[in-house]
C-alpha cells in the first residue's frame, strides 16, 4: 500500500492505495466519482477520459500511485466549475447522447478540442479529435454537431 | 384525433424536444448498475474455459479459498442447489431443440469463455487473484467451429443426448418455383457470408444482486431492457415467488438486444447472493464481454433471384445456415434470427414465388441470439444484393428495377410470399423521396465523369421492411413469459402535475421523454410536469420492456390510453365543481378550459381541492385521480414499417479502402412522437449497420478460440470514418392505435450494410468484381479486384 496526496476537483485528497490500482478505479470506488466510466480498461474506448495536470488522459492507463501530487479534474469537476456548461447544454439540445455512458469522456475530450483547435467548427477536425472516444449509440453526428455549435458561439 | 395538425392546442406529440435525462447524464450523474455499491457487497470473478470443447475433470478450489478477501468459491456442484437449469426452446418454433444450461459448466465445457468456477471476494482484484489459483483438469474434445462441418454425418455431436447438431430447421415454399424459374430469362445465384459480430455495449453487462434473508426477498439491479422478464425467470430458477423478486433497471450503458438474455455468469452471481446472504456485484470486463455476451449474425446464405428481360422479378430462393454456439439462448431462443431472415427476404417486393430453408446449428463457439434488428440486415442484404445483381444482368438502373417490382403503395393490406401481413407501407413514396434527396441523377452523372478519370465511386440503394410493435406472436404463443402487452399507470399529484409509471424501459432511446410528451398532450400539461418512472418491478405496471421497436408503439399507446382515462376523470370532476358539461371542457396549459380555450380553473386548484378539501366537493363525488391502461397489438402480429437507404462510397483500388462519402435514409414509422429522437435512433442504428458492413467480426481460429476479443482488435465505427447521415420521413400511421406510432429502433441497422454493399459492387462493376462477404475489408476488396490472391 502506498500513500498518495492529490487534488481532485479542487479538493485535496489523501489516500493509501495498492500499487496496482488504476486511477479510474480509485476515482470510482474510493472517491465515489462514478461519472468516470470504464469501457475497456486498456486505453482504447475513451470512456474513462479525465484531466491530469491540464492534459486529457485515460484514467484506466494511469496508476493511482502515478497520480500522486497531481491535479485531477473529472466530469464532476468541470460540471461544478461551469466550464462544461455550454457543451453539456449543446449535447442535450442536439440529443448527442443516448445511453450517456460515453458522454463524460466525450465532454472532457471536446473541452480539450475547443481549447486547442485552430478552427473549433471544423467538422472533420472534430471527428479526428474524437477518434479515440467510442460511442456505440449515437453514430457520432449529433456529437460533432454539438461541439461545432459550441465552437461557433 | 389527428397528430398532424401543427396548430392544435396542447401539441406535444411531434415536437423535437431534448431528453429529460440528458443533462444529468452529461454531468456524469448517470447511475448505472456498475456504479451501484451496497453495504457488505462482494465481487464476482470467474474461471472461464480456455478450450472450445473439453471434458471437465477435477476442479481444485482449495487454494482459492485460502486467498485474502475470499468469501465464497463455487463450482457447478456448489451452485446447482441454488439455481435450476434452463432450456432455450419455445413451442412455436417447431422442432427447436437445445440442452439444459447451468450457471457453471457441468461435465463438459462447450465454448471458449464458458464459466467454470466463480470466486466472491471483497474486491474484484482479490476475486481475480483467487480465481487464478483454481486449477481445472480439461480433457480436450474436438472443437466444432464451422457451421456446415457441424452438420457433417461424422461431426461430433455437441450434446450427445440430442443426437446431432441441427438445432432447428424451417422451410417455406410459396407460389410455383418451377414455373417461376422457367419464366425467368436470367437466374442469378450468389453465395453470401456474414461474419459474426457482437453488441459491444460501452458499459459491459452488470448485475448487483441482493438477497435479504430477513425479508426473504431478492433485489437485482440489472443493466437490462426487460425487468419483468427477469423477475419471472429469477423467481422460477431460484425457487421464489415472483413477488419475492424485485428487478430494477437503472441507467443502462447501451444494450441493443445484448441485455435481454439470460447469462450463466449473471445467474451464478445472483445465486451466490442467496447462498452467501449478502450483495454480490458482477460486472463483465471487456474480455468477458467479447467471449461471454451474445454474438449476432454469422450466416452463410446461398440465394437466387429470377428476372425477366422486361424487368419482372419472378422468384427468390434462399438457403440460410447459421451457427448459434452450444445452446439456444434463453428464453428467446437462438432460432428467431434465422426464422426472421427467411420471413423477411423478398418482403418489399411483389413476388409470389418464394422458397427458403433455414438451418440453425450447434457449434462450440460463443452463443448467438438476438441483437438489434434481428435477422433484418441479413434478409435485406441478401434481397437487395440480388436485386442489384439482377439489374446489372439485364442492364437497367437499380432504381428502375425497384420501381417496377416494389409492392405498390395502394396495394395494402396485403401479405408477402412468406406470409407476413402488411397493413400499409410506402415503398414507392420512400424511394421517390430518397431519389430526390440524393440528387440521384446528378450523382450518376458525377460517377460516370469520375469513372472516366479512374475514380471508383459507387451508389447503393436498399429498400427494407422492419418488424415493430410485436404482439404475443413473437414469444408469448411459444410459452415464454415475455409480456407482449404494456401497462401504464398515471396519477395526479397534489400540485396538479402527474406521475407516469410504465413497463417499457429506457436505454437512451428517449422512452421517458416520449411518454412525457404523450401524457402531456392528453392532459394539457408541459412535458416537464410529467414525471416518468420506469424500470422497477415493484412499482411499474407489468410490461415486456423495450425491444423489437415497441417502446413508442406499444408502451406509448398504453400511456396515451392511461392519460386519456385520467383526463376523463379530471374533466368529470371539474364539471361537477364548475356545474359544466364535461364534454364541453378541455385541458390546456395546466388549466381546465371551456372548449374554446377560455380558462375556467387551474388544474393545480382542482388537485388541491381533491387532495386537501374533498369536503367541499359535491356529495357522492370521490375523485379517483389515477388510471391504469394496457395495450397489446391484436389486429396484426407486427406493425411492419418500411424505408430505403442510400449510400455513396469511393474505393481506393490500390489499398482496398472504402470511404463512406454520404448516407441517406427515408423511413416510415407512422406518427413521429419526437423527430429529434427518431432521427438519432436512426443515425445510431445506421452506424451499427455500417460497423457490420465494414469492420465488425468475431474472429475464431480452427480451435474455436476467439482471437480478437479486445477493443483494439475488434473494430467498431469511430467518429473519423463515419459519414453524416441525411434522414427523411414518409408518414403512414398504423390504424391499430390512437397514436398511430410504429417503431424506428432497428430501421437504421436493417439496411445500412445492404446499401453499402450495393454501392461497393456498383463502384467495382466496371472491374467485374463482386463482393458478397461482410465485413467489406480492404483485403476482400483487393481480392475481388484480383490484386491479391
Ligand atoms: S476504459 Fe479507459 S480507454 Fe476504455
Ligand atoms: S451514448 Fe451510449 S455510448 Fe455514447
XYZ file of C-alpha atoms in Angstrom, chain B residues 322-564:
243
model
C -26.337 -20.138 -39.058
C -24.320 -21.386 -36.096
C -25.532 -20.494 -32.627
C -22.932 -21.874 -30.266
C -23.705 -24.777 -27.973
C -27.089 -23.710 -26.595
C -30.151 -21.940 -27.847
C -30.322 -18.751 -25.777
C -32.885 -18.471 -23.008
C -35.691 -17.502 -23.011
C -35.968 -16.058 -26.531
C -34.123 -18.876 -28.281
C -31.483 -18.638 -30.970
C -33.828 -19.676 -33.754
C -35.617 -16.342 -34.092
C -32.815 -14.743 -36.109
C -32.784 -17.344 -38.898
C -36.557 -17.626 -38.753
C -36.752 -13.887 -39.260
C -34.229 -13.962 -42.106
C -36.427 -16.246 -44.174
C -39.596 -14.452 -43.124
C -38.231 -11.148 -44.403
C -36.321 -11.981 -47.578
C -38.030 -10.549 -50.620
C -40.530 -8.781 -48.361
C -40.580 -5.382 -50.083
C -41.339 -6.890 -53.483
C -44.487 -8.087 -55.196
C -43.083 -11.529 -55.853
C -45.333 -14.515 -55.133
C -42.850 -17.316 -55.707
C -40.552 -17.992 -52.809
C -38.626 -20.936 -51.472
C -36.491 -20.838 -48.365
C -34.743 -23.065 -45.919
C -33.145 -22.007 -42.654
C -30.901 -24.275 -40.643
C -29.670 -23.429 -37.169
C -26.797 -25.488 -35.853
C -24.880 -26.030 -32.643
C -21.169 -25.379 -32.599
C -18.527 -24.798 -29.932
C -18.403 -21.016 -30.133
C -19.987 -18.300 -28.024
C -23.767 -18.245 -28.112
C -25.630 -16.398 -30.860
C -29.022 -14.806 -30.431
C -30.984 -11.598 -30.711
C -29.178 -8.319 -31.284
C -30.547 -5.111 -32.762
C -32.559 -5.685 -35.957
C -32.691 -9.471 -35.531
C -32.397 -11.070 -38.963
C -33.167 -7.853 -40.805
C -29.667 -6.945 -42.033
C -29.152 -10.452 -43.404
C -32.524 -10.514 -45.155
C -32.115 -7.002 -46.522
C -28.563 -7.539 -47.727
C -29.426 -10.805 -49.478
C -32.561 -9.392 -51.084
C -31.068 -6.090 -52.154
C -27.793 -7.518 -53.451
C -29.821 -9.963 -55.543
C -31.999 -7.167 -56.904
C -28.925 -5.128 -57.839
C -27.297 -8.152 -59.438
C -30.465 -8.711 -61.472
C -30.493 -5.065 -62.546
C -26.881 -5.275 -63.680
C -27.553 -8.519 -65.541
C -30.451 -7.129 -67.569
C -28.829 -3.710 -67.900
C -31.298 -1.480 -66.100
C -30.772 1.064 -63.385
C -31.333 -0.383 -59.890
C -33.887 2.328 -59.082
C -35.837 1.418 -62.215
C -35.946 -2.242 -61.261
C -37.189 -1.340 -57.787
C -39.858 0.983 -59.148
C -41.120 -1.902 -61.225
C -41.131 -4.562 -58.518
C -41.712 -2.948 -55.125
C -45.227 -3.555 -53.775
C -47.418 -0.656 -54.950
C -48.280 1.887 -52.258
C -52.006 1.372 -52.931
C -51.876 -2.426 -52.763
C -52.384 -2.676 -48.992
C -53.401 -4.530 -46.946
C -51.572 -7.477 -48.417
C -49.105 -10.135 -47.469
C -45.698 -11.326 -48.547
C -44.921 -14.695 -50.058
C -43.622 -15.799 -46.647
C -46.954 -14.859 -45.079
C -46.015 -11.558 -43.413
C -49.102 -9.339 -43.226
C -48.672 -5.693 -44.166
C -51.203 -3.129 -43.029
C -49.899 -0.154 -45.029
C -46.406 0.533 -46.358
C -44.927 3.220 -48.565
C -42.025 1.755 -50.525
C -42.549 3.917 -53.582
C -43.122 7.082 -51.604
C -39.898 6.449 -49.711
C -37.927 5.557 -52.837
C -39.012 8.695 -54.684
C -38.170 10.848 -51.686
C -34.749 9.241 -51.390
C -34.166 9.672 -55.118
C -34.807 13.396 -54.752
C -32.777 13.789 -51.551
C -29.779 12.045 -53.094
C -29.971 14.023 -56.325
C -29.703 10.580 -57.845
C -29.406 11.522 -61.478
C -26.710 14.094 -60.772
C -24.822 11.538 -58.682
C -24.934 9.093 -61.573
C -23.585 11.742 -63.938
C -20.810 12.632 -61.499
C -19.999 8.960 -61.048
C -19.595 8.474 -64.802
C -17.397 11.564 -65.124
C -15.163 10.450 -62.259
C -15.006 6.914 -63.568
C -13.539 8.261 -66.780
C -10.735 9.647 -64.619
C -10.229 6.345 -62.838
C -12.097 7.247 -59.665
C -14.304 4.421 -58.436
C -17.471 5.783 -56.902
C -20.475 3.633 -56.224
C -24.119 4.306 -55.433
C -26.154 1.770 -53.484
C -29.854 1.600 -52.684
C -31.555 -0.753 -50.256
C -35.276 -0.954 -49.580
C -36.323 -2.654 -46.382
C -39.142 -3.695 -44.126
C -38.898 -3.674 -40.352
C -40.846 -5.681 -37.795
C -42.082 -3.402 -34.995
C -44.759 -3.407 -32.270
C -44.826 -7.186 -31.891
C -47.838 -8.725 -30.181
C -47.847 -12.112 -28.480
C -46.902 -13.814 -31.758
C -43.227 -13.271 -31.088
C -42.783 -15.145 -27.809
C -45.966 -15.493 -25.801
C -47.574 -18.038 -28.116
C -44.480 -20.196 -27.759
C -44.830 -20.355 -23.991
C -42.376 -17.655 -22.936
C -43.330 -15.391 -20.051
C -42.407 -12.317 -22.045
C -45.167 -9.788 -21.896
C -46.451 -8.538 -25.230
C -48.761 -6.081 -23.512
C -47.544 -2.902 -21.897
C -49.052 -1.194 -18.919
C -49.020 2.446 -17.891
C -50.269 3.966 -14.658
C -50.761 7.684 -14.335
C -51.787 9.677 -11.294
C -52.335 13.319 -10.482
C -50.256 14.678 -7.633
C -51.429 17.283 -5.163
C -49.785 20.102 -7.133
C -51.541 19.302 -10.393
C -48.653 17.509 -12.050
C -48.659 13.850 -12.945
C -46.543 10.782 -12.300
C -46.474 8.160 -15.022
C -45.130 4.662 -14.430
C -44.734 2.264 -17.306
C -43.457 -1.180 -18.138
C -41.338 -0.094 -21.070
C -37.752 0.789 -20.262
C -35.061 3.287 -21.198
C -31.602 2.613 -22.564
C -31.136 6.015 -24.141
C -33.808 5.864 -26.841
C -35.790 8.575 -25.091
C -38.630 6.434 -23.725
C -39.096 8.711 -20.714
C -39.340 11.779 -22.875
C -41.806 10.429 -25.404
C -44.044 9.072 -22.668
C -43.970 12.501 -21.025
C -44.893 14.131 -24.331
C -47.762 11.717 -24.876
C -49.200 12.216 -21.383
C -48.629 15.966 -21.569
C -50.595 16.254 -24.785
C -53.507 14.264 -23.391
C -53.614 16.368 -20.227
C -52.723 19.842 -21.467
C -49.539 19.923 -19.407
C -45.936 20.710 -20.197
C -43.775 17.592 -20.568
C -41.687 18.660 -17.575
C -44.852 18.408 -15.475
C -44.941 14.679 -16.175
C -42.574 12.659 -14.012
C -41.884 9.329 -15.709
C -40.701 6.341 -13.698
C -39.590 3.128 -15.390
C -37.586 0.034 -14.657
C -38.771 -1.204 -11.258
C -40.874 -4.336 -10.980
C -42.121 -3.289 -7.535
C -43.806 -0.166 -8.832
C -44.312 -0.152 -12.585
C -47.216 -1.910 -14.270
C -46.335 -5.179 -15.922
C -44.768 -4.975 -19.317
C -42.337 -6.616 -21.675
C -39.794 -3.811 -21.641
C -38.101 -2.203 -24.605
C -37.107 -4.417 -27.537
C -38.173 -5.082 -31.118
C -39.005 -1.406 -31.601
C -42.072 -1.473 -29.352
C -41.430 1.326 -26.842
C -43.334 4.053 -28.679
C -45.888 1.939 -30.493
C -46.947 -0.335 -27.639
C -45.743 1.440 -24.483
C -46.644 4.836 -25.893
C -50.175 3.705 -26.679
C -50.670 2.393 -23.137
C -49.511 5.774 -21.822
C -51.875 7.602 -24.179
C -54.816 5.458 -23.081
C -53.998 5.882 -19.396
C -53.571 9.640 -19.744
C -56.859 9.807 -21.621
